[in-house]
Amino acid sequence: MTPVLLCGGSGTRLWPLSRKSYPKQFVPLMGEETLFQASARRLSGQDDMLAFTRPMVLTNADFRFIVTEQLANVGIDPGPVLIEPEGRNTAPAVLAAALHAAESDPEAILLVAPSDHVVPDPQAFRAAVARGLEAVRAGDLVTFGIQPTHAETAYGYLELSAPPDGAGRPVKLSRFVEKPDEARAADMLAAGNFQWNAGIFLFRAADMIAAFEAHAPTLMGPVRAALEEAQADLGFLRLAPGPWAGCEDISIDYAVMEKASNLSVVPYGEAWSDLGGWDAVWRESGPDEDGVVASEHATAIECRNTLLRSETERLEVVGIGLENVIAVAMNDAVLVADMSRAQDVKRAVAALKEKGAAQAVSFPKDHRPWGWFESLVVGPRFQVKRILVHPGAALSLQSHFHRSEHWIVVEGTARVTVDDEVKLVTENESIYIPLGAAHRMENPGRVPMVLIEVQTGTYVGEDDIVRYEDAYARN
């Protein structure tokens, strides 16, 4: 079967670590691997139960190189990477995946999964997928239900036609249930035939296309046209923006699943989380006997039921006498909240957007195809950056209208082009880039190259750039 990884979301409830420019699926929230990498590894390879093809990925243009870099780092070669011109929710994305797969094989089996879930037991999940295959071969659209462990109000629910049989066999779905209040969630927990909606789907491409034709026909034309007019770009497939803009912004649940009659649910009783808030991160991180989770650069003194987390080694977080508190610190933003208000973090993001704070959407590190940079100091006529360039990577050949630059190499070796001159600059050496000069830096070595860039001029914004050549085909 073909895994389809959806990774275009923004994850605002895990701000400040997750932001629109670098959301939670690409962040190592629960260990050294990112959630996206863990999802890809969980749905790869073959064993006695399942055999997966290379993953299909749906993402946006800003994340396309992050996707391929993170997959390469865990040894996974991606299949098609479809670039959505804009986010239109999950229904158009799932239909695009089904239509693309059906071009070569209408009977192709697809497993569509968000890329930001935590599944501690991958083998148990793969076994659940295998149990769903019989229903898929019978023509059903299969979704996965998570056995509730508490009366959760942040998830939608699935009402099963009968309680799970204990063996995890597929059960017919009666209906979808919206996120409940606490009383309704408690009633459903006690009833025994309700499961959390995991938002994971297993189906044959032809069956999903038929479901869209029956229940959401207005999406068929725009999505099909976006695929037919798609443009290949450095191994990615850019869906055509014109037709895609005509797609309704709607979830797969509303568009198809709530209307279809051929639905089955595979119950899953093992540990699972969509990390939908810092309270979920606290639970999944394994609190100590006092209910405390503290990261490497955080210290808790006489605290209870508290999450303390510092995302930089230069900033120590200390909590004293705290109870039911979330404290997450980065070098440009700090969140402090009551544990019971974890779902309100998205309100903080909205408030920051309203006041024009860059921290609402922008991550401190700006990830690019060649590496990343971060601003260390910004003044009215200068800026200091730290820049890391991956081995073998190169920035575009470019110039600036309003600023000159000094580059000081602090790790590795840079090959620097300034107009007609090309030279190697090694550690503890520097070079000056005059205003208006065509220039480029490359890393010819086998280790990451790090340099400090000092910009001076009347304007130091990122849009003061003219590209002449670019290996990554950026405009």
XYZ file of C-alpha atoms in Angstrom:
475
model
C 0.000 0.000 0.000
C 0.995 3.626 -0.422
C 1.295 5.813 2.693
C 0.083 9.379 2.162
C 1.570 11.838 4.674
C -0.276 15.110 5.214
C 2.078 17.762 6.559
C 0.810 21.239 5.819
C -0.681 22.211 9.197
C 0.451 25.017 11.486
C 0.007 23.493 14.979
C -0.809 26.743 16.792
C -1.740 24.997 20.059
C 1.942 24.113 20.581
C 3.180 27.686 20.225
C 5.918 28.912 20.709
C 7.706 25.729 19.606
C 5.306 25.174 16.704
C 4.644 28.105 14.362
C 3.277 28.631 10.885
C 6.780 28.905 9.387
C 7.964 25.686 11.110
C 5.088 23.646 12.598
C 5.131 20.847 15.124
C 5.478 17.944 12.668
C 9.018 19.073 11.802
C 10.125 19.686 15.393
C 11.760 17.032 17.634
C 9.058 17.258 20.296
C 9.315 13.728 21.705
C 12.950 12.718 21.260
C 15.572 13.171 18.579
C 13.290 12.343 15.635
C 10.631 14.745 14.452
C 6.992 13.668 14.392
C 7.123 13.691 10.576
C 10.167 11.405 10.523
C 8.597 9.030 13.039
C 5.403 8.895 10.960
C 7.350 8.125 7.789
C 9.352 5.362 9.479
C 6.189 3.846 10.960
C 4.685 3.581 7.468
C 7.681 2.286 5.533
C 9.303 -0.983 4.525
C 7.685 -4.376 4.737
C 7.185 -7.169 7.247
C 4.962 -10.237 7.671
C 1.868 -8.016 7.877
C 2.340 -5.132 5.450
C 4.394 -3.895 2.527
C 4.571 -0.151 1.856
C 5.621 1.683 -1.285
C 7.563 4.934 -1.076
C 5.458 7.571 0.706
C 3.408 10.169 -1.118
C 3.610 13.539 0.644
C 1.238 16.501 0.453
C 2.674 19.736 1.736
C 3.125 23.383 0.755
C 5.930 25.153 -1.055
C 7.539 26.483 2.141
C 8.042 22.968 3.530
C 9.041 21.051 0.392
C 12.769 21.009 1.076
C 12.246 20.376 4.792
C 10.240 17.275 3.838
C 12.909 15.819 1.563
C 15.750 16.707 3.952
C 14.054 15.093 6.952
C 13.179 11.956 4.985
C 16.767 11.679 3.715
C 18.042 11.963 7.294
C 16.142 8.795 8.251
C 16.994 6.945 5.037
C 13.603 7.152 3.324
C 13.367 7.943 -0.377
C 10.092 9.792 -1.002
C 7.661 9.012 -3.761
C 5.563 11.827 -5.245
C 5.684 15.094 -3.293
C 2.593 17.115 -4.189
C 2.801 20.842 -3.487
C -0.479 22.505 -2.536
C -0.601 26.138 -3.722
C -2.638 27.011 -0.609
C -4.225 25.124 2.252
C -7.769 23.953 1.395
C -8.210 21.455 4.257
C -8.050 17.664 4.006
C -10.757 16.831 1.443
C -8.987 18.277 -1.633
C -5.677 16.836 -0.425
C -7.063 13.306 -0.030
C -8.815 13.488 -3.402
C -5.604 14.672 -5.090
C -3.734 11.718 -3.589
C -6.405 9.264 -4.741
C -6.539 10.669 -8.282
C -2.747 10.695 -8.565
C -2.480 7.074 -7.396
C -5.341 5.985 -9.670
C -3.498 7.248 -12.741
C -1.240 4.198 -12.542
C -3.449 1.806 -10.541
C -7.132 2.456 -9.648
C -6.947 -0.499 -7.237
C -4.041 1.058 -5.327
C -4.550 0.967 -1.558
C -3.757 4.234 0.225
C -3.205 4.861 3.939
C -3.700 8.573 4.623
C -2.255 9.819 7.906
C -1.429 13.159 9.500
C 2.301 13.445 10.125
C 2.096 14.877 13.652
C 0.808 11.928 15.695
C 2.639 10.027 18.413
C 2.296 6.229 18.202
C 4.685 4.584 20.698
C 4.075 1.044 19.383
C 4.513 1.084 15.580
C 4.063 -2.680 15.259
C 0.715 -2.583 17.030
C -0.415 0.173 14.685
C 0.738 -1.763 11.620
C -1.243 -4.755 12.912
C -4.329 -2.537 13.145
C -3.786 -1.422 9.535
C -3.513 -5.056 8.450
C -6.840 -5.815 10.164
C -8.481 -3.111 8.074
C -7.436 -4.580 4.727
C -10.290 -7.111 4.560
C -12.858 -4.306 4.823
C -10.983 -2.278 2.208
C -10.990 -5.197 -0.224
C -14.743 -5.467 0.329
C -15.110 -1.858 -0.863
C -15.280 -0.044 2.484
C -13.616 3.205 3.403
C -11.827 2.485 6.681
C -11.059 4.933 9.451
C -9.301 4.303 12.760
C -10.762 4.853 16.212
C -8.698 5.290 19.356
C -9.944 3.675 22.550
C -10.658 6.625 24.889
C -8.689 6.715 28.114
C -10.540 9.703 29.575
C -13.426 12.044 28.793
C -11.576 14.190 26.237
C -13.296 17.312 24.870
C -10.607 18.238 22.306
C -11.308 15.309 19.943
C -14.179 14.347 17.680
C -15.631 10.888 18.267
C -16.769 7.907 16.185
C -19.929 6.042 17.239
C -19.516 2.363 16.407
C -22.504 0.156 15.533
C -21.340 -2.207 18.304
C -18.674 -2.142 21.016
C -15.193 -3.358 19.924
C -14.835 -7.138 20.183
C -11.446 -7.022 21.870
C -9.657 -8.444 18.836
C -9.596 -5.121 16.992
C -11.673 -6.318 14.030
C -13.375 -3.647 11.895
C -16.802 -2.447 13.071
C -19.374 -0.596 10.988
C -19.531 3.129 11.729
C -22.866 4.584 12.877
C -21.945 8.271 12.824
C -19.369 10.962 13.486
C -19.730 13.041 16.660
C -18.419 16.605 17.014
C -16.143 17.608 19.887
C -18.354 17.216 22.983
C -18.664 19.100 26.253
C -17.412 17.388 29.424
C -20.756 15.793 30.329
C -21.290 14.352 26.858
C -17.682 13.109 26.723
C -18.193 11.306 30.045
C -21.398 9.677 28.758
C -19.658 8.447 25.600
C -16.742 7.081 27.607
C -19.162 5.091 29.758
C -21.166 3.821 26.760
C -18.254 1.764 25.420
C -19.022 2.079 21.700
C -17.410 5.476 21.090
C -13.829 6.009 19.914
C -11.701 9.079 19.355
C -11.493 10.047 15.685
C -7.820 9.689 14.695
C -8.251 11.221 11.237
C -6.444 8.262 9.598
C -8.008 6.595 6.547
C -7.413 3.391 4.567
C -9.069 2.849 1.176
C -8.719 1.880 -2.462
C -8.157 4.860 -4.720
C -11.133 3.949 -6.928
C -13.478 3.680 -3.918
C -12.475 7.088 -2.567
C -12.903 8.694 -5.991
C -16.366 7.129 -6.256
C -17.237 8.521 -2.825
C -16.251 12.026 -3.914
C -18.253 11.677 -7.135
C -21.304 10.723 -5.061
C -20.989 13.079 -2.102
C -18.677 15.984 -3.066
C -18.856 16.218 -6.865
C -18.014 19.936 -6.917
C -14.464 19.071 -5.825
C -13.830 16.666 -8.670
C -13.356 19.245 -11.426
C -10.987 21.642 -9.621
C -8.814 18.893 -8.099
C -8.605 16.933 -11.351
C -7.680 20.112 -13.250
C -5.056 21.036 -10.637
C -3.434 17.634 -11.229
C -3.718 17.723 -15.016
C -2.162 21.206 -15.148
C 0.456 20.464 -12.460
C 4.081 21.406 -13.149
C 7.130 19.305 -12.284
C 9.674 21.307 -10.271
C 12.958 19.742 -9.080
C 11.291 16.433 -8.328
C 8.183 18.012 -6.793
C 4.763 18.213 -8.438
C 3.232 21.675 -8.080
C -0.567 21.521 -8.306
C -1.944 24.261 -10.555
C -2.919 27.255 -8.395
C -5.856 28.432 -10.538
C -8.019 25.308 -10.306
C -6.860 24.618 -6.741
C -8.157 28.019 -5.605
C -11.598 26.895 -6.773
C -11.656 23.998 -4.292
C -13.949 24.322 -1.308
C -12.067 24.588 2.004
C -13.518 21.492 3.657
C -12.388 18.473 5.670
C -12.633 14.910 4.407
C -15.058 14.134 7.263
C -17.562 16.810 6.223
C -17.126 16.322 2.476
C -17.372 12.528 2.281
C -17.082 10.461 5.431
C -20.199 11.737 7.214
C -22.274 11.015 4.103
C -20.910 7.672 2.931
C -22.561 4.386 3.950
C -19.604 2.067 3.273
C -17.610 3.017 6.367
C -15.822 0.750 8.830
C -13.762 1.549 11.914
C -10.692 -0.335 13.085
C -10.505 0.079 16.880
C -7.020 0.789 18.207
C -6.462 0.260 21.914
C -2.761 1.090 22.265
C -1.188 4.433 23.179
C -1.753 7.298 20.728
C -1.765 11.096 20.785
C -2.096 13.853 18.244
C -0.179 16.160 20.618
C -2.984 18.671 20.320
C -1.733 20.801 23.205
C 1.012 21.168 25.782
C -1.062 19.115 28.242
C -0.790 16.195 25.786
C 2.981 16.704 25.531
C 3.132 16.624 29.343
C 1.173 13.342 29.476
C 3.172 11.666 26.692
C 6.513 12.741 28.207
C 6.045 10.562 31.298
C 5.686 12.830 34.361
C 7.632 11.826 37.497
C 6.034 10.930 40.831
C 5.208 14.606 41.400
C 3.711 14.970 37.954
C 6.662 17.055 36.721
C 8.234 17.020 33.270
C 11.386 19.145 32.948
C 13.649 19.365 29.914
C 17.450 19.306 30.058
C 17.709 23.056 30.606
C 14.837 23.328 33.085
C 14.741 22.811 36.860
C 11.662 22.200 39.019
C 11.767 22.901 42.774
C 8.772 21.698 44.795
C 6.492 21.721 41.750
C 3.516 19.474 40.974
C 1.778 18.564 37.706
C 3.966 20.993 35.790
C 5.738 21.100 32.422
C 8.973 23.127 32.291
C 10.723 23.259 28.956
C 13.612 25.325 27.564
C 14.386 25.031 23.861
C 17.845 26.614 24.014
C 20.916 25.708 26.029
C 21.564 29.397 26.675
C 18.368 29.826 28.648
C 17.692 27.991 31.922
C 14.082 27.803 33.113
C 13.495 27.400 36.870
C 10.108 26.820 38.478
C 9.548 27.078 42.243
C 6.367 25.958 43.951
C 4.383 25.722 40.718
C 1.273 23.585 40.338
C -0.618 22.786 37.113
C 1.587 25.127 35.089
C 2.998 24.996 31.567
C 6.163 27.036 30.936
C 7.897 26.813 27.543
C 10.794 29.153 26.743
C 12.527 29.899 23.454
C 15.054 32.594 22.701
C 12.373 34.930 21.309
C 9.177 33.991 23.182
C 7.985 32.457 26.461
C 4.651 30.780 27.184
C 3.303 30.477 30.741
C -0.168 28.985 31.150
C -2.370 27.044 33.515
C -2.421 23.377 32.495
C -6.223 23.461 32.213
C -5.978 26.262 29.611
C -3.710 24.377 27.198
C -6.300 24.524 24.405
C -6.356 28.336 24.655
C -2.763 28.728 23.422
C -4.136 29.329 19.924
C -5.784 32.453 21.343
C -2.326 33.735 22.253
C -1.232 33.268 18.633
C -4.284 35.221 17.448
C -3.537 38.017 19.906
C 0.096 38.223 18.778
C -0.982 38.348 15.124
C -3.347 41.205 15.927
C -0.545 43.252 17.484
C 1.787 42.474 14.584
C 4.329 40.418 16.540
C 6.564 38.354 14.259
C 6.727 35.623 16.908
C 3.120 34.689 16.108
C 4.118 32.906 12.890
C 7.897 33.136 12.387
C 10.302 30.609 13.884
C 13.643 31.926 15.239
C 15.514 29.742 12.745
C 14.562 30.364 9.125
C 14.969 27.023 7.331
C 16.043 27.116 3.697
C 16.903 24.389 1.138
C 20.620 24.889 1.793
C 20.462 25.034 5.620
C 19.193 27.704 7.996
C 19.887 31.118 9.484
C 18.881 32.980 12.634
C 19.036 36.655 13.489
C 21.182 37.333 16.551
C 20.907 41.133 16.693
C 18.802 43.561 14.643
C 19.241 47.338 14.698
C 17.896 50.234 12.615
C 20.747 49.991 10.064
C 22.365 46.614 10.757
C 21.686 42.941 11.400
C 23.863 40.076 12.646
C 23.015 36.508 11.596
C 24.326 33.031 12.201
C 24.132 30.947 8.994
C 24.587 27.185 8.592
C 25.115 25.664 5.120
C 24.811 21.903 4.613
C 27.714 19.993 2.999
C 27.589 20.389 -0.776
C 24.872 23.064 -0.616
C 25.001 26.575 -2.038
C 23.046 29.797 -1.696
C 21.781 31.507 -4.838
C 23.930 33.924 -6.828
C 22.411 37.199 -5.679
C 22.863 40.899 -4.995
C 21.311 43.547 -2.730
C 20.235 47.119 -3.363
C 20.426 48.470 0.183
C 23.072 46.611 2.178
C 26.651 45.369 2.205
C 27.792 42.315 4.144
C 30.768 40.947 6.062
C 31.087 37.157 6.320
C 33.214 35.546 9.068
C 33.592 31.766 8.826
C 33.571 30.126 12.272
C 33.214 26.442 11.291
C 34.218 24.658 8.092
C 35.211 26.225 4.780
C 33.227 28.441 2.407
C 33.709 28.889 -1.318
C 32.749 32.517 -1.933
C 31.957 34.231 -5.216
C 32.068 38.055 -5.374
C 31.465 39.295 -8.918
C 34.261 37.645 -10.970
C 36.384 36.482 -8.003
C 36.067 33.043 -6.389
C 38.047 32.155 -3.246
C 38.045 29.776 -0.296
C 37.442 31.267 3.143
C 38.348 29.063 6.109
C 37.735 29.274 9.855
C 38.631 32.625 11.439
C 38.833 34.317 8.016
C 36.417 36.917 6.659
C 35.390 38.542 3.395
C 33.547 41.769 2.507
C 30.612 41.867 0.064
C 30.115 45.419 -1.303
C 26.634 46.779 -1.910
C 25.384 45.687 -5.339
C 28.006 42.967 -5.874
C 26.818 39.615 -7.260
C 27.803 37.046 -4.651
C 27.268 33.481 -3.502
C 28.502 31.188 -0.725
C 28.904 27.420 -1.069
C 29.987 24.662 1.272
C 32.460 22.451 -0.623
C 33.239 20.338 2.444
C 31.785 17.270 4.113
C 30.747 18.949 7.368
C 28.314 21.821 7.965
C 29.764 25.271 7.411
C 28.832 28.042 9.855
C 29.477 31.732 9.418
C 28.504 35.003 11.050
C 27.034 37.577 8.680
C 27.048 41.275 9.542
C 24.732 43.352 7.339
C 24.902 47.150 7.227
C 22.765 49.499 5.165
C 19.567 51.483 4.951
C 17.401 48.347 4.786
C 18.165 44.777 5.947
C 14.891 42.982 5.132
C 14.819 39.535 3.509
C 13.084 40.890 0.411
C 16.104 43.005 -0.592
C 17.440 40.319 -2.903
C 17.905 39.782 -6.640
C 18.575 36.171 -7.663
C 20.541 35.423 -10.837
C 21.069 31.663 -10.414
C 19.492 29.279 -7.928
C 19.884 25.504 -7.633
C 16.472 25.336 -5.898
C 14.459 27.151 -8.596
C 13.174 29.845 -6.267
C 11.785 32.927 -7.923
